[in-house]
Coordinates of C-alpha atoms and ligand atoms in Angstrom, one line a residue:
X5 CA 15.0 10.6 7.9
X6 CA 16.5 8.1 9.7
X7 CA 19.7 5.9 8.9
X8 CA 21.1 3.2 10.1
X9 CA 25.2 2.8 11.4
X10 CA 26.9 -0.8 11.5
X11 CA 29.8 -1.7 12.4
X12 CA 31.3 -3.6 10.5
X13 CA 34.2 -6.0 10.2
X14 CA 34.0 -9.3 12.1
X15 CA 30.0 -9.7 12.5
X16 CA 28.8 -13.3 12.3
X17 CA 25.3 -13.7 12.6
X18 CA 24.1 -16.4 15.0
X19 CA 20.4 -17.6 16.9
X20 CA 17.1 -17.8 15.1
X21 CA 15.0 -14.8 13.1
X22 CA 11.2 -14.3 12.8
X23 CA 9.6 -13.5 9.5
X24 CA 6.7 -11.7 8.8
X25 CA 3.8 -12.0 6.5
X26 CA 4.6 -11.8 2.7
X27 CA 4.4 -8.5 1.7
X28 CA 3.9 -8.9 -1.5
X29 CA 1.0 -11.0 -1.2
X30 CA -0.9 -8.7 1.5
X31 CA -0.6 -5.9 -1.0
X32 CA -2.8 -7.8 -3.8
X33 CA -5.0 -9.9 -1.0
X34 CA -6.1 -6.1 0.4
X35 CA -6.7 -5.5 -2.8
X36 CA -9.0 -8.4 -3.6
X37 CA -11.4 -7.6 0.1
X38 CA -13.0 -5.0 -2.0
X39 CA -14.4 -7.7 -3.9
X40 CA -16.3 -8.9 -1.1
X41 CA -20.2 -7.5 -0.9
X42 CA -21.4 -9.5 2.0
X43 CA -19.2 -9.8 5.2
X44 CA -15.8 -8.8 6.5
X45 CA -12.6 -9.8 5.7
X46 CA -9.4 -10.6 8.3
X47 CA -6.0 -11.1 7.0
X48 CA -3.8 -11.6 10.1
X49 CA 0.1 -12.4 10.0
X50 CA 0.5 -8.9 8.3
X51 CA 3.4 -7.2 8.3
X52 CA 3.6 -3.9 9.6
X53 CA 4.9 -1.9 6.5
X54 CA 4.4 1.5 5.2
X55 CA 3.5 -1.1 1.7
X56 CA 0.3 -1.5 3.9
X57 CA -0.5 1.5 5.1
X58 CA 0.0 3.0 2.2
X59 CA -2.5 0.4 0.6
X60 CA -4.9 0.3 3.3
X61 CA -5.6 3.9 3.0
X62 CA -5.9 3.4 -1.3
X63 CA -9.0 0.7 0.1
X64 CA -9.9 3.3 2.5
X65 CA -10.3 6.0 -0.4
X66 CA -12.8 3.6 -2.1
X67 CA -15.0 4.3 0.8
X68 CA -14.5 1.2 2.4
X69 CA -14.3 0.6 5.9
X70 CA -10.5 -1.1 6.8
X71 CA -9.1 -1.4 10.5
X72 CA -5.4 -2.6 11.2
X73 CA -4.9 -3.5 14.2
X74 CA -0.7 -3.8 14.4
X75 CA -1.2 -5.4 18.1
X76 CA -2.5 -8.7 16.8
X77 CA -1.2 -8.1 12.8
X78 CA -4.7 -8.1 11.4
X79 CA -6.6 -6.1 9.1
X80 CA -10.3 -5.8 8.7
X81 CA -11.7 -4.5 5.7
X82 CA -15.9 -4.3 5.5
X83 CA -16.5 -3.0 1.6
X84 CA -20.3 -4.5 2.2
X85 CA -21.4 -0.8 1.1
X86 CA -21.6 1.4 -1.5
X87 CA -17.8 1.6 -2.8
X88 CA -16.9 4.3 -4.6
X89 CA -15.2 3.6 -8.4
X90 CA -11.8 6.3 -8.2
X91 CA -8.8 5.4 -6.7
X92 CA -7.3 8.4 -6.8
X93 CA -3.7 9.8 -7.5
X94 CA -2.9 10.8 -4.2
X95 CA -2.8 7.8 -2.7
X96 CA -2.0 5.2 -5.7
X97 CA 1.3 7.6 -6.7
X98 CA 2.6 6.3 -3.2
X99 CA 3.2 3.1 -4.6
X100 CA 2.8 0.8 -7.6
X101 CA 1.3 -1.9 -6.5
X102 CA -1.4 0.0 -5.9
X103 CA -2.5 -0.8 -9.9
X104 CA -3.9 -4.0 -8.6
X105 CA -7.2 -2.7 -6.8
X106 CA -8.0 -2.0 -11.1
X107 CA -9.0 -5.4 -11.9
X108 CA -11.4 -6.3 -8.7
X109 CA -12.8 -2.6 -9.1
X110 CA -14.0 -3.1 -12.4
X111 CA -15.6 -6.1 -11.5
X112 CA -17.1 -5.2 -8.7
X113 CA -18.7 -1.4 -9.6
X114 CA -18.6 -2.1 -13.4
X115 CA -16.2 1.2 -13.6
X116 CA -12.8 2.0 -12.7
X117 CA -11.1 4.7 -12.5
X118 CA -7.2 4.4 -11.5
X119 CA -4.4 7.2 -11.5
X120 CA -1.7 6.0 -13.5
X121 CA 1.1 4.7 -11.4
X122 CA 4.0 7.0 -11.9
X123 CA 8.3 6.1 -12.8
X124 CA 9.9 4.0 -11.1
X125 CA 13.9 3.9 -9.8
X126 CA 14.5 0.1 -10.6
X127 CA 12.5 0.2 -14.2
X128 CA 10.4 1.5 -16.4
X129 CA 7.5 -0.7 -15.2
X130 CA 4.5 -0.5 -17.7
X131 CA 1.5 -1.9 -17.1
X132 CA 0.1 -2.9 -21.0
X133 CA -0.1 -6.7 -19.6
X134 CA -3.0 -5.7 -17.1
X135 CA -4.7 -3.6 -19.4
X136 CA -4.6 -5.7 -22.9
X137 CA -6.1 -8.5 -20.3
X138 CA -8.8 -6.2 -19.1
X139 CA -9.5 -5.6 -22.8
X140 CA -9.4 -8.9 -23.6
X141 CA -12.1 -9.3 -20.5
X142 CA -14.3 -6.6 -22.5
X143 CA -13.5 -3.9 -20.6
X144 CA -13.1 -0.5 -22.7
X145 CA -9.9 0.9 -21.7
X146 CA -9.3 5.0 -21.8
X147 CA -6.1 6.3 -20.8
X148 CA -6.4 10.5 -19.8
X149 CA -5.3 13.2 -17.4
X150 CA -2.7 10.5 -15.7
X151 CA -5.7 8.1 -15.2
X152 CA -7.3 5.4 -16.7
X153 CA -10.9 4.8 -16.8
X154 CA -12.1 1.6 -17.4
X155 CA -16.1 0.3 -17.8
X156 CA -17.0 -2.8 -18.6
X157 CA -21.4 -3.9 -17.5
X158 CA -20.1 -7.3 -17.4
X159 CA -16.8 -9.3 -18.1
X160 CA -16.6 -12.1 -20.5
X161 CA -14.4 -15.1 -20.0
X162 CA -11.9 -15.7 -22.3
X163 CA -8.6 -17.1 -23.2
X164 CA -5.7 -14.1 -22.6
X165 CA -2.4 -15.5 -23.5
X166 CA 0.8 -13.8 -21.5
X167 CA 3.7 -12.0 -23.4
X168 CA 5.6 -12.6 -20.0
X169 CA 4.3 -13.9 -16.8
X170 CA 3.8 -10.0 -15.1
X171 CA 2.8 -11.1 -11.2
X172 CA 0.3 -7.6 -10.9
X173 CA -0.8 -8.1 -14.4
X174 CA -1.8 -12.0 -13.2
X175 CA -3.8 -10.8 -9.9
X176 CA -5.3 -7.8 -12.0
X177 CA -6.8 -9.9 -14.7
X178 CA -7.3 -13.4 -11.4
X179 CA -9.1 -11.0 -9.9
X180 CA -11.4 -9.2 -12.4
X181 CA -12.2 -12.6 -13.7
X182 CA -13.7 -13.6 -10.7
X183 CA -16.7 -12.2 -11.6
X184 CA -16.9 -12.0 -15.1
X185 CA -19.2 -14.4 -17.8
X186 CA -18.3 -17.8 -18.4
X187 CA -14.5 -19.4 -17.8
X188 CA -11.2 -17.0 -18.0
X189 CA -8.4 -19.0 -18.9
X190 CA -4.6 -17.3 -17.9
X191 CA -1.7 -18.8 -20.3
X192 CA 2.1 -18.1 -19.6
X193 CA 0.5 -16.7 -16.5
X194 CA 3.0 -15.9 -13.2
X195 CA 3.4 -18.7 -10.9
X196 CA 5.0 -17.5 -7.4
X197 CA 3.5 -17.8 -4.0
X198 CA 1.7 -15.0 -3.9
X199 CA -0.3 -15.9 -6.8
X200 CA -1.3 -19.0 -5.1
X201 CA -2.1 -16.9 -1.8
X202 CA -4.2 -15.2 -4.2
X203 CA -5.6 -17.6 -5.2
X204 CA -7.0 -19.5 -1.7
X205 CA -7.9 -16.7 -0.3
X206 CA -10.5 -15.5 -3.8
X207 CA -11.6 -19.6 -3.5
X208 CA -12.1 -19.0 0.5
X209 CA -14.6 -16.2 -0.5
X210 CA -16.3 -18.2 -3.3
X211 CA -14.4 -17.4 -6.4
X212 CA -13.6 -20.5 -8.6
X213 CA -10.0 -20.3 -8.9
X214 CA -7.8 -23.4 -10.6
X215 CA -4.4 -24.1 -11.3
X216 CA -2.7 -21.5 -9.2
X217 CA 0.8 -21.9 -9.0
X218 CA 1.0 -23.7 -12.5
X219 CA 1.2 -21.3 -15.9
X220 CA -2.2 -22.3 -16.6
X221 CA -4.8 -20.5 -14.4
X222 CA -8.5 -21.1 -15.6
X223 CA -11.2 -19.0 -14.2
X224 CA -14.8 -20.0 -13.2
X225 CA -16.7 -16.8 -13.1
X226 CA -19.2 -16.6 -9.6
X227 CA -22.0 -14.0 -9.1
X228 CA -20.7 -12.6 -5.7
X229 CA -17.8 -12.8 -3.4
X230 CA -18.0 -12.6 0.5
X231 CA -15.8 -11.7 3.1
X232 CA -13.6 -14.3 5.2
X233 CA -10.8 -14.7 7.0
X234 CA -7.4 -16.0 5.9
X235 CA -3.4 -15.8 6.9
X236 CA -1.2 -14.6 4.7
X237 CA 2.0 -16.3 3.4
X238 CA 5.0 -15.5 4.7
X239 CA 7.8 -13.7 3.4
X240 CA 10.0 -15.7 1.3
X241 CA 12.0 -12.5 0.3
X242 CA 12.1 -11.4 4.4
X243 CA 13.1 -15.0 5.1
X244 CA 16.1 -14.7 1.7
X245 CA 17.5 -11.5 2.8
X246 CA 18.1 -13.1 6.3
X247 CA 19.8 -16.8 4.6
X248 CA 21.9 -14.6 2.7
X249 CA 22.8 -12.7 5.6
X250 CA 24.2 -15.7 7.5
X251 CA 26.0 -17.2 4.4
X252 CA 27.8 -13.9 4.2
X253 CA 28.8 -13.7 7.6
X254 CA 30.0 -17.1 8.4
X255 CA 26.6 -17.8 9.6
X256 CA 24.5 -19.9 11.9
X257 CA 21.1 -18.8 11.3
X258 CA 17.1 -20.9 11.5
X259 CA 15.2 -18.9 9.7
X260 CA 12.1 -19.2 11.4
X261 CA 9.1 -20.9 9.7
X262 CA 10.7 -20.3 6.2
X263 CA 9.5 -22.1 4.0
X264 CA 11.8 -24.2 1.9
X265 CA 10.0 -24.7 -1.7
X266 CA 9.1 -21.1 -1.8
X267 CA 13.0 -20.4 -1.7
X268 CA 14.0 -23.1 -3.7
X269 CA 15.8 -20.9 -6.5
X270 CA 17.7 -19.1 -3.3
X271 CA 18.6 -22.4 -1.1
X272 CA 20.0 -24.5 -4.7
X273 CA 22.6 -21.2 -5.2
X274 CA 23.6 -20.9 -1.9
X275 CA 24.4 -24.7 -1.6
X276 CA 26.0 -24.3 -5.1
X277 CA 28.2 -21.9 -3.8
X278 CA 28.8 -24.1 -0.6
X279 CA 26.6 -23.3 2.1
X280 CA 25.4 -25.3 4.1
X281 CA 21.7 -24.6 3.8
X282 CA 19.2 -27.5 6.1
X283 CA 15.2 -28.4 6.1
X284 CA 14.2 -28.2 10.2
X285 CA 11.3 -28.5 11.3
X286 CA 10.4 -24.9 12.0
X287 CA 12.6 -23.7 9.6
X288 CA 15.3 -23.3 7.6
X289 CA 19.2 -23.6 8.6
X290 CA 22.2 -22.0 6.4
X291 CA 25.3 -22.3 8.2
X292 CA 28.4 -21.2 6.4
X293 CA 32.6 -20.7 5.9
X294 CA 33.0 -17.7 3.6
X295 CA 36.4 -18.8 3.7
X296 CA 35.6 -21.9 1.8
X297 CA 32.7 -20.9 -0.6
X298 CA 33.1 -20.5 -4.7
X299 CA 31.8 -18.2 -6.6
X300 CA 28.5 -18.9 -9.1
X301 CA 26.2 -17.8 -12.0
X302 CA 22.8 -16.1 -10.9
X303 CA 20.0 -15.2 -14.0
X304 CA 17.2 -14.0 -12.0
X305 CA 14.0 -14.4 -13.8
X306 CA 10.0 -15.2 -12.6
X307 CA 9.0 -17.6 -10.0
X308 CA 10.6 -20.8 -10.3
X309 CA 13.3 -19.0 -11.0
X310 CA 16.0 -17.1 -8.8
X311 CA 13.9 -14.2 -7.2
X312 CA 14.7 -10.9 -8.9
X313 CA 14.2 -9.3 -5.7
X314 CA 17.1 -10.8 -4.3
X315 CA 19.0 -9.8 -6.7
X316 CA 20.5 -7.3 -4.9
X317 CA 21.0 -9.2 -1.7
X318 CA 22.4 -11.7 -3.8
X319 CA 25.3 -9.4 -4.6
X320 CA 26.4 -8.3 -1.2
X321 CA 26.8 -12.2 -0.5
X322 CA 28.9 -12.5 -4.1
X323 CA 31.0 -9.3 -3.1
X324 CA 32.7 -11.3 0.0
X325 CA 32.9 -14.4 -1.6
X326 CA 36.8 -15.2 -3.4
X327 CA 36.2 -15.1 -7.2
X328 CA 34.3 -14.1 -9.9
X329 CA 31.1 -14.4 -9.6
X330 CA 28.4 -13.1 -12.7
X331 CA 24.3 -11.9 -12.2
X332 CA 22.2 -11.0 -14.5
X333 CA 19.2 -9.3 -14.0
X334 CA 16.7 -10.2 -16.9
X335 CA 13.2 -8.9 -15.0
X336 CA 14.4 -5.0 -14.7
X337 CA 16.7 -3.5 -16.7
X338 CA 17.8 -0.7 -14.2
X339 CA 18.4 -2.6 -11.1
X340 CA 21.8 -3.2 -10.2
X341 CA 22.1 0.9 -8.7
X342 CA 23.8 -0.7 -5.3
X343 CA 26.7 -1.9 -7.6
X344 CA 27.5 1.4 -7.6
X345 CA 26.8 2.4 -4.0
X346 CA 29.1 -0.8 -2.9
X347 CA 31.5 0.4 -5.3
X348 CA 32.0 3.2 -2.8
X349 CA 32.9 0.7 -0.1
X350 CA 35.4 -0.7 -2.6
X351 CA 33.9 -3.5 -4.4
X352 CA 35.2 -4.1 -7.7
X353 CA 32.1 -4.8 -10.3
X354 CA 31.4 -3.8 -13.5
X355 CA 28.4 -4.1 -15.2
X356 CA 27.4 -4.7 -19.2
X357 CA 23.3 -3.8 -19.5
X358 CA 22.2 -7.0 -17.9
X359 CA 24.8 -8.6 -16.5
X360 CA 27.1 -7.7 -13.9
X361 CA 30.6 -9.4 -12.7
X362 CA 31.4 -9.1 -9.6
X363 CA 35.7 -9.1 -8.0
X364 CA 34.7 -10.7 -4.6
X365 CA 36.7 -11.5 -2.3
X366 CA 38.3 -8.4 -1.1
X367 CA 37.5 -6.8 2.0
X368 CA 34.9 -3.8 1.6
X369 CA 35.8 -0.7 3.2
X370 CA 32.7 1.3 5.7
X371 CA 31.6 4.4 3.7
X372 CA 28.8 6.6 3.8
X373 CA 26.0 4.8 1.3
X374 CA 22.2 5.5 0.0
X375 CA 19.5 3.3 -0.1
X376 CA 18.4 3.3 -4.0
X377 CA 15.2 0.8 -3.7
X378 CA 13.7 -1.0 -1.4
X379 CA 16.0 -4.5 -1.8
X380 CA 19.0 -2.3 -2.7
X381 CA 18.7 -0.9 0.5
X382 CA 18.5 -4.3 2.6
X383 CA 21.7 -5.5 1.0
X384 CA 23.4 -2.1 1.5
X385 CA 23.1 -3.1 5.5
X386 CA 24.1 -6.5 4.8
X387 CA 27.3 -5.2 2.9
X388 CA 27.9 -2.6 5.8
X389 CA 27.9 -5.7 7.6
X390 CA 31.0 -7.4 6.5
X391 CA 32.6 -3.7 5.7
X392 CA 35.3 -3.5 7.8
X393 CA 35.0 0.0 9.8
X394 CA 31.5 2.4 9.7
X395 CA 28.7 2.6 7.1
X396 CA 25.9 4.2 7.4
X397 CA 22.7 3.8 5.3
X398 CA 20.4 6.8 4.2
X399 CA 17.1 7.1 2.9
X400 CA 15.5 4.1 4.8
X401 CA 11.9 5.3 3.4
X402 CA 12.9 2.5 1.0
X403 CA 13.8 -0.3 3.9
X404 CA 10.2 0.9 5.6
X405 CA 8.4 -0.6 2.8
X406 CA 9.5 -4.2 3.1
X407 CA 11.3 -5.0 6.8
X408 CA 9.7 -4.9 10.1
X409 CA 12.7 -4.2 12.6
X410 CA 15.5 -4.4 10.3
X411 CA 18.2 -3.6 12.3
X412 CA 16.5 -5.5 15.8
X413 CA 16.6 -8.5 13.7
X414 CA 20.0 -7.9 13.4
X415 CA 20.7 -7.3 16.4
X416 CA 19.6 -9.7 18.4
X417 CA 21.3 -12.5 15.8
X418 CA 24.5 -10.5 16.7
X419 CA 25.2 -7.4 14.4
X420 CA 26.1 -4.2 15.8
X421 CA 23.5 -2.0 14.2
X422 CA 21.8 0.5 15.9
X423 CA 19.2 3.1 13.6
X424 CA 19.3 7.3 14.3
X425 CA 17.3 9.2 13.4
X426 CA 19.4 12.2 11.1
X427 CA 19.5 14.6 13.5
X428 CA 21.1 12.5 15.8
Ligands
LIG514 C1 6.1 -7.9 -8.7 C2 6.6 -8.1 -7.2 C3 8.0 -6.9 -7.3 C4 9.4 -7.5 -8.2 C5 8.2 -8.0 -9.6 C6 9.0 -9.0 -10.4 C7 4.7 -7.2 -6.2 C8 3.6 -6.3 -5.5 N1 5.7 -6.6 -6.2 O1 5.8 -6.6 -8.9 O2 8.3 -7.3 -5.7 O3 10.1 -7.5 -8.2 O4 6.5 -9.0 -9.0 O5 9.2 -10.5 -9.7 O6 4.4 -7.5 -6.2 N2 6.1 -5.4 -17.3 C9 5.7 -5.4 -18.8 N3 3.8 -5.1 -18.3 C10 2.9 -4.9 -17.8 C11 3.2 -5.7 -15.9 C12 4.3 -5.7 -16.2 O7 6.2 -5.1 -19.4 O8 1.7 -5.1 -17.6 C13 6.9 -6.3 -16.9 C14 8.0 -5.7 -15.9 O9 8.3 -4.2 -16.9 C15 9.0 -5.9 -15.4 C16 8.6 -7.5 -15.9 O10 7.1 -7.1 -16.7 O11 10.1 -6.1 -16.7 C17 8.0 -8.0 -14.6 O12 7.1 -7.2 -13.8 P1 5.6 -7.9 -12.7 O13 5.7 -9.0 -13.2 O14 4.7 -7.1 -13.7 O15 6.0 -7.1 -11.9 P2 4.6 -6.3 -10.4 O16 4.1 -7.1 -10.5 O17 5.7 -4.8 -10.7

């Protein structure tokens, strides 16, 4: 497996960086394409990521025709045939997010068998809200032999209150409800921009989804959906990662096509620290002088709160800012492993349950470190850019799930970074 080698210390990023379509948007969008009984669906601005290949395979496994034109960042799905209703373990086990095929599959086929997703390093991640919601829509759910089987001749619209605004559960229920009889109301729904993007696609396909981006979604069921073209929304987490990278290296970077509104929770924390963030015509510009930044307290929350997917990267920034910063992680219960790795680089931090206190401003030292999950891998690479000496980051399978050519983009901004195969 490859590793990334960074010569850190005095990296100062400058220039422009282009971001990709959002991983967390495209995965549910691909699941939604199986709802189209008529016509092909083409998604554009699709990022080239291992998670996208995995989801393509999950959909292909349903006997659906999926063509990925990487040169044009385009996926075309033809689900018009008689698709299968079983998503097997061999695909689903590779990626938790594949559970979002359950809702659309059940809605289209009246019967769906999806393997139960396995464990995850960042927390227990149950799917009870997905299943309870589908049951409320009239599905009968059984779990045997590691599979979830859902059956409903016809789903029936109802009001569902979600205990927690789960992103995946909202997506699953929204897709299931598009073909249900009558009206479904989802209260305390997730409000992430990726939910809005899914609603936009579904509505183009002929669905009637209202209220996406607010805490109440109303879905009026229709008889069938058809294929369309759709451009995937920009990746706010990739954009945010580069914004943090610029801030922690006293850089000056324009993150092209980044959407201000989507990154507001992050931008407000950067500004509170003293980072200069401005909205330009073609993106978001981040300028900073680390010596002048102040420590802050950050708490992760569902959108529009501070995103848990930016938590790890933001702790790398906290590590270079003089003083004591606090990070409170409320979304996942085990998402501080990157801090244990950063300890190998000399970071002083204390972790008490969901709270990490970071003693920033002391020089980090380069060290061999290991990615523990997707966003942790980015955080360790960012830390490597400001650490004295050489840092090597291994287990890049995590990075490749969500960042396209991350090292090349950082290199173009001035980082001394390269990717090599483990052997050479
Ligand atoms: C999505 C994102 C992930 C992000 C997360 C939170 C994708 C592909 N992934 O994951 O990058 O970190 O949102 O913003 O979009 N929960 C339950 N029961 C459930 C479902 C969730 O208790 O049925 C809990 C989870 O354990 C977790 C919290 O709710 O503690 C958030 O999970 P959720 O919003 O569902 O995240 P995902 O959709 O898995």
